PDB file of C-alpha atoms in Angstrom:
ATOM      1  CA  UNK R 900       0.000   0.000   0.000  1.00  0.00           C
ATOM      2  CA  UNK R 901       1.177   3.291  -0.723  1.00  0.00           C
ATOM      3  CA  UNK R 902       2.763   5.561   1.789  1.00  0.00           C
ATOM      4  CA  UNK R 903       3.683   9.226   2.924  1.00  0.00           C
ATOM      5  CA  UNK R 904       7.370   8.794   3.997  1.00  0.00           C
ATOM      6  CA  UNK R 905       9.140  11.249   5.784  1.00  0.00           C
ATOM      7  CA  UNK R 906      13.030  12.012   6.619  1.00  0.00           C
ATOM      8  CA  UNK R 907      14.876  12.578   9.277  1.00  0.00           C
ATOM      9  CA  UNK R 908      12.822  10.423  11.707  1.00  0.00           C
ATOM     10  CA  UNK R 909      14.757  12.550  14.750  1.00  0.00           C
ATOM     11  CA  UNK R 910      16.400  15.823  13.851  1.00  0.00           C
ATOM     12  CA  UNK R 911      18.066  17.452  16.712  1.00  0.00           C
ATOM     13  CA  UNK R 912      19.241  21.394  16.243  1.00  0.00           C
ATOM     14  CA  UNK R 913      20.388  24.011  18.375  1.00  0.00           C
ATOM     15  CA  UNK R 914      18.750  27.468  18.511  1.00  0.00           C
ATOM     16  CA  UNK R 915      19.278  29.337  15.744  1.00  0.00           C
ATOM     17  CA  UNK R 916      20.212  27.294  13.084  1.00  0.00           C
ATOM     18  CA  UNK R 917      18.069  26.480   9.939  1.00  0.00           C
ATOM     19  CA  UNK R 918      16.107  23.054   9.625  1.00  0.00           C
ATOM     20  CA  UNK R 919      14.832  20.922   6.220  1.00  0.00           C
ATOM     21  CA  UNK R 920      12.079  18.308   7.220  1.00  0.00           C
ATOM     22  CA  UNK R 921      11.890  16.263   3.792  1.00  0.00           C
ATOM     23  CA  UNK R 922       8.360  14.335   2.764  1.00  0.00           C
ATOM     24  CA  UNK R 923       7.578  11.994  -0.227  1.00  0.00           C
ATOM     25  CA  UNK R 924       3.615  12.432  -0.686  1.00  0.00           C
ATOM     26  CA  UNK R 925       1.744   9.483  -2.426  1.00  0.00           C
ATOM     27  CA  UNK R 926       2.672   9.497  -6.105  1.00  0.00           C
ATOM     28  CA  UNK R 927       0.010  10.889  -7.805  1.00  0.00           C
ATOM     29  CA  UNK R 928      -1.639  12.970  -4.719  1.00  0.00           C
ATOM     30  CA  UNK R 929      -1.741  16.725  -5.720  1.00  0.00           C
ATOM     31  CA  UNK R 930      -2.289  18.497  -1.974  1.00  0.00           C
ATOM     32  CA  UNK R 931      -0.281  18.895   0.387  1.00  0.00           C
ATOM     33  CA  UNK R 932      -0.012  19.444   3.913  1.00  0.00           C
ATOM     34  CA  UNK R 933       2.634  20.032   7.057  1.00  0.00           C
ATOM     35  CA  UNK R 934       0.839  19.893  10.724  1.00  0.00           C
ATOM     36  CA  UNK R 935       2.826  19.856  14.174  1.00  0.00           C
ATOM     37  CA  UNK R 936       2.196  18.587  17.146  1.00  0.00           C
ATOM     38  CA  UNK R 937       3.857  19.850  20.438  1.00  0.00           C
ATOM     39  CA  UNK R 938       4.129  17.247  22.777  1.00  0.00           C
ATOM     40  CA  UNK R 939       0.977  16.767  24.746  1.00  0.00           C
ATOM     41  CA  UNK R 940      -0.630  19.030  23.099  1.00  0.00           C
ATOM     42  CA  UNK R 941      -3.676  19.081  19.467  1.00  0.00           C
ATOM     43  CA  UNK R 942      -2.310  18.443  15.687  1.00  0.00           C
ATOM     44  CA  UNK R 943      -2.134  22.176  14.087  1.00  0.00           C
ATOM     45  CA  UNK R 944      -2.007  22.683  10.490  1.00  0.00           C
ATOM     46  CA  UNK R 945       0.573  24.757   9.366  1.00  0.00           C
ATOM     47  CA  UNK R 946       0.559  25.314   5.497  1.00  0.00           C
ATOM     48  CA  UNK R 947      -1.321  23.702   2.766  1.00  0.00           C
ATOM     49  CA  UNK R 948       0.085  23.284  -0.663  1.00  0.00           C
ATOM     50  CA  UNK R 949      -0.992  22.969  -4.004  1.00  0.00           C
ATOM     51  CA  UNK R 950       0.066  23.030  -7.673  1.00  0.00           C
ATOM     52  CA  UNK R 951       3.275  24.664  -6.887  1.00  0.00           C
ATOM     53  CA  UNK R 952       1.620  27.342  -4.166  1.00  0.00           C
ATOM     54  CA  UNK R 953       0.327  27.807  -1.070  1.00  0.00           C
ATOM     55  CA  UNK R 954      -2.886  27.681  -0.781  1.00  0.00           C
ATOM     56  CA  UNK R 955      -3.223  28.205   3.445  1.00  0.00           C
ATOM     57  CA  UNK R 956      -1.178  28.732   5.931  1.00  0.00           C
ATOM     58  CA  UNK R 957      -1.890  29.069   9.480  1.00  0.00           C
ATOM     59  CA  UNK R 958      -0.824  31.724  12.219  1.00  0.00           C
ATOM     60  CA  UNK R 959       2.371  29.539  13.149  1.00  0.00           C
ATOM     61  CA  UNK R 960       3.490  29.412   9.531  1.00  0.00           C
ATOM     62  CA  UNK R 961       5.266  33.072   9.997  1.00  0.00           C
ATOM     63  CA  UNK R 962       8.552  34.284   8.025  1.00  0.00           C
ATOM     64  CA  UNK R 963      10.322  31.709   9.163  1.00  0.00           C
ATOM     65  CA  UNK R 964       8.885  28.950   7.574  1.00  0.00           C
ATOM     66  CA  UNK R 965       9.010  27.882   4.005  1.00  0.00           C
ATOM     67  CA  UNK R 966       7.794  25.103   1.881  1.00  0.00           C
ATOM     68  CA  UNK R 967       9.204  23.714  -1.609  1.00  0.00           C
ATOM     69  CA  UNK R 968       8.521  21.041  -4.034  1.00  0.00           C
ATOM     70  CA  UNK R 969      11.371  20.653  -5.684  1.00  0.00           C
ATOM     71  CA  UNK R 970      11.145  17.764  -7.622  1.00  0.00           C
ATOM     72  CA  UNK R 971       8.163  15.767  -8.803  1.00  0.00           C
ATOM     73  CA  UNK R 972       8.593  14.120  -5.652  1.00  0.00           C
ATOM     74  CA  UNK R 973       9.597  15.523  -2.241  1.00  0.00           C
ATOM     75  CA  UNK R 974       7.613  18.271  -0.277  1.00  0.00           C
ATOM     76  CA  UNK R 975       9.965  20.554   2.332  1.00  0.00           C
ATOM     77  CA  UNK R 976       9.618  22.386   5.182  1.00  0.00           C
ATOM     78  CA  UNK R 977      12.292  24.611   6.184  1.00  0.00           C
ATOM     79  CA  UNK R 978      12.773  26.507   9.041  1.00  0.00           C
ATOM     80  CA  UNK R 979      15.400  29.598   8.734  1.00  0.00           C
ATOM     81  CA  UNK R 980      16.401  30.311  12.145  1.00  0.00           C
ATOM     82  CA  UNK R 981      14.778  27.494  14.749  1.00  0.00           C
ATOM     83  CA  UNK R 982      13.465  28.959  18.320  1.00  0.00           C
ATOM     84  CA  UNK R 983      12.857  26.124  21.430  1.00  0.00           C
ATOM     85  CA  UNK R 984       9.136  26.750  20.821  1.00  0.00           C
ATOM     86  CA  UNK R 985       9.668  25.116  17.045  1.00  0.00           C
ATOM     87  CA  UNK R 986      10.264  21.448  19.634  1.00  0.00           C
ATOM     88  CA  UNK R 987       7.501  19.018  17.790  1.00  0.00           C
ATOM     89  CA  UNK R 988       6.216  16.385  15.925  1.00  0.00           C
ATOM     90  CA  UNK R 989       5.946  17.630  11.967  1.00  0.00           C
ATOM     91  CA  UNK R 990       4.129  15.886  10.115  1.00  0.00           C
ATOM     92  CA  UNK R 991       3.495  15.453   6.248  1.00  0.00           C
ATOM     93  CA  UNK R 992      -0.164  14.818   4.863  1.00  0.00           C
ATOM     94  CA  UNK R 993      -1.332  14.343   1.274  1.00  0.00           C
ATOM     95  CA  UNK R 994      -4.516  13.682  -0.705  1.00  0.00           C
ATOM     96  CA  UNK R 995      -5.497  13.095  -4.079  1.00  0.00           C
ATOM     97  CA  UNK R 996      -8.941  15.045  -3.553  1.00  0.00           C
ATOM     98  CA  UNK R 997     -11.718  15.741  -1.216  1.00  0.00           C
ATOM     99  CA  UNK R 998     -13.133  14.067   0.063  1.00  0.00           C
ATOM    100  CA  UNK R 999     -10.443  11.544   0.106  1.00  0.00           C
ATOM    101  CA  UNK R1000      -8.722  11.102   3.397  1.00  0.00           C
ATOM    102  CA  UNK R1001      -5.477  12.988   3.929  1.00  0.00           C
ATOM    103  CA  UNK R1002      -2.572  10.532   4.156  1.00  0.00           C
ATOM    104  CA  UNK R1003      -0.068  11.079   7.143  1.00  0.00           C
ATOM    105  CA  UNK R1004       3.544  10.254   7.079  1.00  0.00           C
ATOM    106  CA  UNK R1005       5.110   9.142  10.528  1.00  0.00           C
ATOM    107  CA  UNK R1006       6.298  11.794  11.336  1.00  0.00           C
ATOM    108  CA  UNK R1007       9.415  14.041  11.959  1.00  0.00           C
ATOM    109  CA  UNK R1008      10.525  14.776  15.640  1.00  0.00           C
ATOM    110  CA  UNK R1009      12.239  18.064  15.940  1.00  0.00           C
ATOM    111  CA  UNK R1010      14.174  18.750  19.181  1.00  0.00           C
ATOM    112  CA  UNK R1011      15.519  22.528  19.553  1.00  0.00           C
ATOM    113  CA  UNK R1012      18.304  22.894  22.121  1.00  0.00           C
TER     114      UNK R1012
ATOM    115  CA  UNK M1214     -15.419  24.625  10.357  1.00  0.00           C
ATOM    116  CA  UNK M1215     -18.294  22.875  12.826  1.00  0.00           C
ATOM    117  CA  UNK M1216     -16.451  22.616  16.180  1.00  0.00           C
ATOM    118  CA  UNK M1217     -17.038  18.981  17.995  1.00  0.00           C
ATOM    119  CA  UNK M1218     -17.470  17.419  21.681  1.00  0.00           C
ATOM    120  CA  UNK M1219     -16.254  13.921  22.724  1.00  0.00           C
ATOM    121  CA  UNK M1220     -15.712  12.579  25.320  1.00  0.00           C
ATOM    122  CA  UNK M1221     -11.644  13.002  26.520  1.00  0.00           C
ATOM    123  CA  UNK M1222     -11.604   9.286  27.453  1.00  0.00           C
ATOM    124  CA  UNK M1223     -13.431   5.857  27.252  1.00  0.00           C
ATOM    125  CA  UNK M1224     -12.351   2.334  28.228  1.00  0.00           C
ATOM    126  CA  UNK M1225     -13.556  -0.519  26.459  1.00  0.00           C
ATOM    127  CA  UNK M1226     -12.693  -4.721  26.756  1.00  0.00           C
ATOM    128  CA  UNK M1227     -10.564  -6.621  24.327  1.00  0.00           C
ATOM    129  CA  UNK M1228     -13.303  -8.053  21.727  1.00  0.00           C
ATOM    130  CA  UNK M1229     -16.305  -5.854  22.601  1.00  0.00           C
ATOM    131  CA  UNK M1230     -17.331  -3.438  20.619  1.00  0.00           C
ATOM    132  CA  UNK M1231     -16.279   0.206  21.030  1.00  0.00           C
ATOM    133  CA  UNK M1232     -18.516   2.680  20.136  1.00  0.00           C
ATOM    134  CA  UNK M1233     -17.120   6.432  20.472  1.00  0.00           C
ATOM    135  CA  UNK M1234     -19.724   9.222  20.299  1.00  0.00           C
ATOM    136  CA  UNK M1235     -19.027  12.560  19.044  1.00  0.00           C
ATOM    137  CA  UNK M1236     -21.623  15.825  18.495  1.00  0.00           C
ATOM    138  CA  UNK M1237     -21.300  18.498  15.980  1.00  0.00           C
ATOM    139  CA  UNK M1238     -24.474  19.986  16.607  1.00  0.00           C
ATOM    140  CA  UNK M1239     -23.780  23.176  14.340  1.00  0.00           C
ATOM    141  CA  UNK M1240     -22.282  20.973  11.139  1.00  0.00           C
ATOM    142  CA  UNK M1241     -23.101  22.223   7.860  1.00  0.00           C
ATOM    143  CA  UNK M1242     -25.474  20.672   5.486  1.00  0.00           C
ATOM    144  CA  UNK M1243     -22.053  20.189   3.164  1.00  0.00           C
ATOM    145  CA  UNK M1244     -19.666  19.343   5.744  1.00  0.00           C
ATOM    146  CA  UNK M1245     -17.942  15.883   6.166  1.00  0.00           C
ATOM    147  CA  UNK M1246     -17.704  13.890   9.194  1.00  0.00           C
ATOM    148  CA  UNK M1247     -14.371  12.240   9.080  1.00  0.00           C
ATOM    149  CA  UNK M1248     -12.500  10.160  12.085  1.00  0.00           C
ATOM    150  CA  UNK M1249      -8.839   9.715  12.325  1.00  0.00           C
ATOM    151  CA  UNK M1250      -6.999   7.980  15.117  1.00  0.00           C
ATOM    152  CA  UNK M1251      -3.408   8.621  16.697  1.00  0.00           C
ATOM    153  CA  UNK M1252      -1.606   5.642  18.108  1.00  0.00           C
ATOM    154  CA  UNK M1253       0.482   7.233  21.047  1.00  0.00           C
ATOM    155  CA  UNK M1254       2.824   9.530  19.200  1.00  0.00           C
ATOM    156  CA  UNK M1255       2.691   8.615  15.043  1.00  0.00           C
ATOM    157  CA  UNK M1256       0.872  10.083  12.003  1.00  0.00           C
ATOM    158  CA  UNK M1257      -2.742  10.139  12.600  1.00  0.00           C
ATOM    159  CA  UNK M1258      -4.553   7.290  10.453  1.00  0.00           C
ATOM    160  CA  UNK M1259      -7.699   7.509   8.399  1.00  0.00           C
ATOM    161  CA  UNK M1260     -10.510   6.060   9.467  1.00  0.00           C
ATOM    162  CA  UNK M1261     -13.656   6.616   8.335  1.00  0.00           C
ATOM    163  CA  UNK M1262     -15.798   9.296   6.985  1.00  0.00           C
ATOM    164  CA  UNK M1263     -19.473  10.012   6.038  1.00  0.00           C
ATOM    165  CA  UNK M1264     -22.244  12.645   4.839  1.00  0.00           C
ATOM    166  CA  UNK M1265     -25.251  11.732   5.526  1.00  0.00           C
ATOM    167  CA  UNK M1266     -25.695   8.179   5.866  1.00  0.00           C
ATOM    168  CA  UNK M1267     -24.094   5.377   7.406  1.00  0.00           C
ATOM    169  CA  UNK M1268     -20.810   4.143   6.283  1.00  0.00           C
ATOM    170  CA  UNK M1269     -18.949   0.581   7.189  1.00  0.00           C
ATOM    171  CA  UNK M1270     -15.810  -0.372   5.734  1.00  0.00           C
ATOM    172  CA  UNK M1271     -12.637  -2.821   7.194  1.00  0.00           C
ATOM    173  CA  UNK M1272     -11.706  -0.577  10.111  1.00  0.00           C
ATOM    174  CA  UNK M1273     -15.107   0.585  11.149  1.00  0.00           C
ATOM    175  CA  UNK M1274     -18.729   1.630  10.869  1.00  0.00           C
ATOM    176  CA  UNK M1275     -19.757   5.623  11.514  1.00  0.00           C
ATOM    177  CA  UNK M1276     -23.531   6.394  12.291  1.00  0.00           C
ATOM    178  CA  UNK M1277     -24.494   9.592  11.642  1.00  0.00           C
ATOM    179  CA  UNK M1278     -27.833  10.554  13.061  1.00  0.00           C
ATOM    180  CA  UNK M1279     -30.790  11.896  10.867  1.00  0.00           C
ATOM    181  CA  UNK M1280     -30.606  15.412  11.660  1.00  0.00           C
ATOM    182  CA  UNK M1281     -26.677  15.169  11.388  1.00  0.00           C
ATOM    183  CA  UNK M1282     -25.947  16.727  15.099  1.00  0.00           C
ATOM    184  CA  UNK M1283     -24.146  13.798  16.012  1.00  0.00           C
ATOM    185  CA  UNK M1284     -22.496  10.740  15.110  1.00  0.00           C
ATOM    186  CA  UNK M1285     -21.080   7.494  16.323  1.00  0.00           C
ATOM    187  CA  UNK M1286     -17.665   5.349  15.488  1.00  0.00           C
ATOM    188  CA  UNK M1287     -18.031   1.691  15.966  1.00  0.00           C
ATOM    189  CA  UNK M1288     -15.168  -0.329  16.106  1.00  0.00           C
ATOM    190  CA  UNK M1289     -16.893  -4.026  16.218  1.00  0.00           C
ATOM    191  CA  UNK M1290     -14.520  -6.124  17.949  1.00  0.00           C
ATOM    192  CA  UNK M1291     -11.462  -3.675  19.819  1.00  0.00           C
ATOM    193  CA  UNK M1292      -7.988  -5.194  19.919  1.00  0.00           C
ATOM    194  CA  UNK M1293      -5.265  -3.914  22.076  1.00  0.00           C
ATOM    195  CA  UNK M1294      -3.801  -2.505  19.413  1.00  0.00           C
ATOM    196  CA  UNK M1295      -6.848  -0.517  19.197  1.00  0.00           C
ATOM    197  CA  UNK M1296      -5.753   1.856  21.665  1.00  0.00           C
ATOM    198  CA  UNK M1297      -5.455   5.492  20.910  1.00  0.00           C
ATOM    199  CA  UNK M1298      -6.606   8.806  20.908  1.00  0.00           C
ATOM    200  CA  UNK M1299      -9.471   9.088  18.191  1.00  0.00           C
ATOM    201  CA  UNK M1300     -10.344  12.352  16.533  1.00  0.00           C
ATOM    202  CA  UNK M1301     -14.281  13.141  15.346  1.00  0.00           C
ATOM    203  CA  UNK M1302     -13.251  16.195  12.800  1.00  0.00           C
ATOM    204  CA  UNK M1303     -15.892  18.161  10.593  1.00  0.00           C
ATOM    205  CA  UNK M1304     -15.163  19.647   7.437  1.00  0.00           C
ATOM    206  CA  UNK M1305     -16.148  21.155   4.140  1.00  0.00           C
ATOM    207  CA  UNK M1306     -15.223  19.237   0.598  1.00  0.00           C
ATOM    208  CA  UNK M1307     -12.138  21.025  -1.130  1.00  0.00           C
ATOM    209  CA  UNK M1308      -8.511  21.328  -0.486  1.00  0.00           C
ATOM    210  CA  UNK M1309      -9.268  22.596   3.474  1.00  0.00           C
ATOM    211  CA  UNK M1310      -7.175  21.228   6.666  1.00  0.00           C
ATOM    212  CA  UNK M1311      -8.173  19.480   9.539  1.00  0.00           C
ATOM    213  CA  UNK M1312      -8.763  20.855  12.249  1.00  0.00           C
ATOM    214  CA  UNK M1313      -8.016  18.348  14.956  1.00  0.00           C
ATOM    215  CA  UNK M1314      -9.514  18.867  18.681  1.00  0.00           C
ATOM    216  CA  UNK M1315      -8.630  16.439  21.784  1.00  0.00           C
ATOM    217  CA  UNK M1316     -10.123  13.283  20.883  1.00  0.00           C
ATOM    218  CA  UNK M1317     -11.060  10.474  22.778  1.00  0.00           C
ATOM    219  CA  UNK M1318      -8.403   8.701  24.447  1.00  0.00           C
ATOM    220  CA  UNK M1319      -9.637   4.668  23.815  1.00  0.00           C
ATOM    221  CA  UNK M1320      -8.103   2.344  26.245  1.00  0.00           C
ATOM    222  CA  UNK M1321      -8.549  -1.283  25.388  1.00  0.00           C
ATOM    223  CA  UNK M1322      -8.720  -3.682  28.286  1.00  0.00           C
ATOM    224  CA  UNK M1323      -7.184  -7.281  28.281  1.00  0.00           C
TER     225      UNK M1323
END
């Protein structure tokens, strides 16, 4: 069965420094998400993504964050200049389109120092 | 989006039947109920999702009431591995996010 796959697993970063979480969506899915999850705490979308643009972002998805396809394949987040706060789960999502189910990759752990 | 109540948890025995309510009483004639589930800290699966009537497939069955204020996930016979938090989530059609609340927290009982 087809999978969202996502890479690093664990990234660990100090304060400061800039951070690429990497995502392959489903092949031929054409929407694309990146939520977060603080530990203990609700999944918040971030940015949606679609035919080469945003489409959304949320409040959290400030200056700081960007998001790239590019390839035909991998989805990015990057974050320019990490804070402690940016500590989370990140996680990938794709569909194909509503009202399909959004697909969710496992997961990236981020851990700021 | 319609904003949802459930219950924060519920505990249910190994092969019983879980059944995990959830009301939206100010959903949208076009809005989606769809249920997703997080097992302790990974991606949060698909489950389910329905309109207006009653859907079944291999995970589950989701019973949506006539006038659409509530609805209920049935998982027929819980495993252990069962256990999670499990999200009720309304939405519109289209390229829109989830929006994910608390959830129930399911414990499964040997």
């Amino acid at each position: 069965e087809p999978e969202v796959t996502q890479t690093p697993s664990h990234q660990v970063t100090q304060m400061g420094q800039e951070v690429i979480l990497r995502c392959v969506p489903i092949s031929n899915h054409l929407y694309f998400y990146w939520y977060r999850q603080i530990l203990g705490q609700k999944v918040e979308f971030l940015v949606s993504f679609y035919n080469n643009e945003i489409s959304e972002k949320s409040e959290i998805f400030d200056d700081q964050f960007s998001v790239e396809r590019p390839d035909g394949s991998n989805f990015t987040l990057k974050i320019r200049s990490t804070k402690l706060e940016d500590s989370a789960m990140y996680f990938c999502a794709s569909f194909l389109t509503s009202p399909y189910e959004q697909y969710f990759g496992p997961g990236t752990r981020l851990t700021v120092t | 989006d319609a904003k949802t109540t459930q219950p924060p948890s519920m505990d249910c025995a190994e092969g019983r039947a879980a059944n995990l309510p959830c009301n939206h009483s100010t959903i949208s004639g076009n809005e989606y109920v769809y249920w997703y589930r997080q097992i302790h800290s990974q991606g949060p699966q698909y489950i389910i999702h329905g309109l207006k009537n009653n859907e079944t497939n291999e995970m589950a069955s989701l019973i949506i009431t006539e006038d659409r204020k509530s609805s209920t996930l049935i998982l027929p016979h819980a495993t252990l591995r069962d256990t999670a938090v499990y999200y009720c989530i309304v939405r519109f059609s289209g390229n829109t996010p989830l929006v994910f609340g608390k959830g129930t927290r399911l414990s499964v009982i040997a």
